[in-house]
RNA sequence: GGGUCGCUAGCUCAGCGGUAGAGCACUCGGCUUUUAACCGAUUGGUCCUGAGUUCGAAUCUCAGGCGACCCA
C-alpha cells in the first residue's frame, strides 16, 4: 500500500525538519541485547540499574499508552524491550518539550533506531532499556510482516528473504548453522593439510559428472562456454601437478529442475587425497561429517523431521548388490544379459527404462527404485557398475564394478567417492563410451576432455576422491525439509507482475 | 513431465451464483506496567489474468500465470 509509504516519507521529512534526517551516518552501541539479557539476570522485578547503555536495532513492536510506551527493539543477537516514560525522557532532554511525542509518533514498527538510557526490569519481569535519548538510524518505508502470523507465505519467504530473516529466528539460525558447517569443514580440512584451490567455473568442456550444463558465451574470444557441473577434473589436474591433498568448496551449476532436493546452483566440496583409496575416503567422510555435526549440533545424534539419526562413526557399509538383493530378492550377479535382468525386474513391478541398457544400469535402477529411500541411517553403498562411473577405478577384485561409494542419509545421496581412475588408456575408453551415449541422445553423458587425458598421461598418483553435497548436509543438520530452506536466495521463476512475456516463444 | 491443492484489503484469512467481509496493520482520538496491550472512530479492493456460461460471476466452465505438496 502506497499510503503507508507516503505517511512514512512524511515522517522522514518531519525528522529532517527536526535536524535529524531519516538516515543516520553511524551509531555506536555499547552492548548487544543478548549481552544485556545475559549479564543482568540478577536485576529484580521493578528494580533499576544506573548503567549507561546504548543499543541499536529494529523496532519490532510498539505499545503506546498515553505517557508511557513500550517498544521491542531487536538487534542481531535478539530482542530487548524499551521502556519509554514521558517524564524520564523529558527530564533527560529539557530543551525539547516534544521529545516523547516525536519518539512515539515518528517511529514505526520496522524502523532502525538507536537509544541511550539505563536498565530497568519492569514489574512484569521484562528487562528493558529505560530510554533517555533516541535517534532515527534508518526509516522503513514498508510494513513488517504480520506480527502474529509472521511470514506464512512460503513464496514470500524465499522471494523476500530479508523479511523472513527479520521475523523468523529459525531462519536466522539455519543460516548461522550453515556458515558454521562450512567454516568447520574448511578448518578441519586445512588442519589435515588439505589445500583449497579455486578452479574455473567457466569451462569449454563440461565434465566430472553426468549432468546438463548451463551454456554461456565469452564475447571477446567468441567462445561458447559452460558453467561447471563439477570441480573434479581440474582438482585431479592439481593432483597430477603434485598437490597431494586438495579440495574446493564452491558453487556447482546443473541445468536441471527444481525440487525440495534440487537447486540449479548448489554447493559442493570435492576432496582429493593422493596415495589413498575409497576405503580411506570412507573414514575421512565419517570423521569430517561427524566433526561438522558435533560443532553445529553439539553432538552426533540428531533428529531430522522426527527421525533420530545416529551419525557417530562407524557407519554401515553394504554393497549395492547386497542391498538390492535384500530389498528385492534379485541377485544381479547371476544375470548374464540385460533381457534376463529386465524380465526379473518387471516380474516384480520395477521399471526398466530403455536408457538403462545393461545389467549394471538396471542394477542401479533397481537400487534407486527399491533401496535408496529406505537408507535412513548413514549408509555407505559400495561397488557400483562400471557403466555408471566413468571416472572411478575398476574394482580390485570384482569384474564389472568400480571402487566407488555413495553415502546415503535420510534416503538422500549426500556424498560420492571413488578410488580415482588414473589409467589414461582406460579413462579414454570410458569417456569415449560416454560420448557415444551422448551422441545417442543421453544429454547427461560426459564428453571427452582431451586436456584432462593429457594430464593423466603425465602420471597421476593413486588417489582417493570425495564429493559432499553441502546443501543436503546442511538440510540434515538444520532439520530443514527443503533445500530452499538452506539456500538464502533459491532460484524461483521471476514474478510475472505487469510485464507480459512476448508471444511467439517456446514451441515447448 | 503428470496429479492434487492454493491465489480475495499491506498481512492472516472467511465468503463459494444475488450490495466484497473479519482480525491485525495503517490514520485519528483516549490511556503511566505493556509484551498478540486495550477502548473508540476512520481509511483501505484489478477478488491472479483472459475468455466463456448466466438477467447477474470472487463464486460455475475453459485457457493461461505464479506457488506449495506428491509422483516420475
Coordinates of C-alpha atoms (C1' of nucleotides) in Angstrom, one line a residue, chain B residues 5-52:
Chain B
rC5 C1' -4.3 -28.0 -3.7
rG6 C1' -3.9 -22.7 -3.3
rC7 C1' -4.1 -17.3 -5.2
rU8 C1' -9.9 -12.2 -2.1
rA9 C1' -7.5 -5.3 1.8
rG10 C1' -0.5 -4.1 3.5
rC11 C1' -0.6 -9.2 6.5
rU12 C1' -3.5 -13.8 8.0
rC13 C1' -8.0 -15.5 6.3
rA14 C1' -13.7 -16.0 5.7
rG15 C1' -17.2 -15.6 1.8
rC16 C1' -18.5 -20.4 -2.9
rG17 C1' -24.5 -17.6 -8.2
rG18 C1' -27.7 -12.0 -5.8
rU19 C1' -24.8 -4.8 -2.3
rA20 C1' -17.0 -7.7 -1.1
rG21 C1' -16.2 -9.1 4.8
rA22 C1' -13.4 -10.1 9.8
rG23 C1' -8.9 -9.7 12.8
rC24 C1' -4.3 -7.4 12.7
rA25 C1' -1.6 -3.3 10.4
rC26 C1' -2.2 2.0 8.8
rU27 C1' -4.6 7.1 10.1
rC28 C1' -7.1 10.0 14.1
rG29 C1' -8.7 10.3 19.4
rG30 C1' -8.1 8.3 24.7
rC31 C1' -4.9 5.8 28.1
rU32 C1' 1.9 5.5 33.1
rU33 C1' 3.4 -1.5 33.7
rU34 C1' 2.5 -3.3 28.4
rU35 C1' 4.5 -7.6 25.8
rA36 C1' -0.9 -10.5 20.0
rA37 C1' -1.7 -4.1 25.1
rC38 C1' -6.6 -2.1 25.5
rC39 C1' -11.1 1.2 24.2
rG40 C1' -13.5 4.3 20.2
rA41 C1' -13.6 6.1 15.1
rU42 C1' -11.9 6.3 10.1
rU43 C1' -9.4 4.5 5.8
rG44 C1' -8.2 0.7 2.6
rG45 C1' -10.2 -4.0 -3.1
rU46 C1' -7.6 -5.3 -10.9
rC47 C1' -11.4 -11.0 -5.6
rC48 C1' -4.0 -13.6 -10.1
rU49 C1' -5.0 -12.7 -15.7
rG50 C1' -8.1 -13.6 -20.1
rA51 C1' -12.3 -15.8 -22.4
rG52 C1' -17.0 -18.2 -21.7

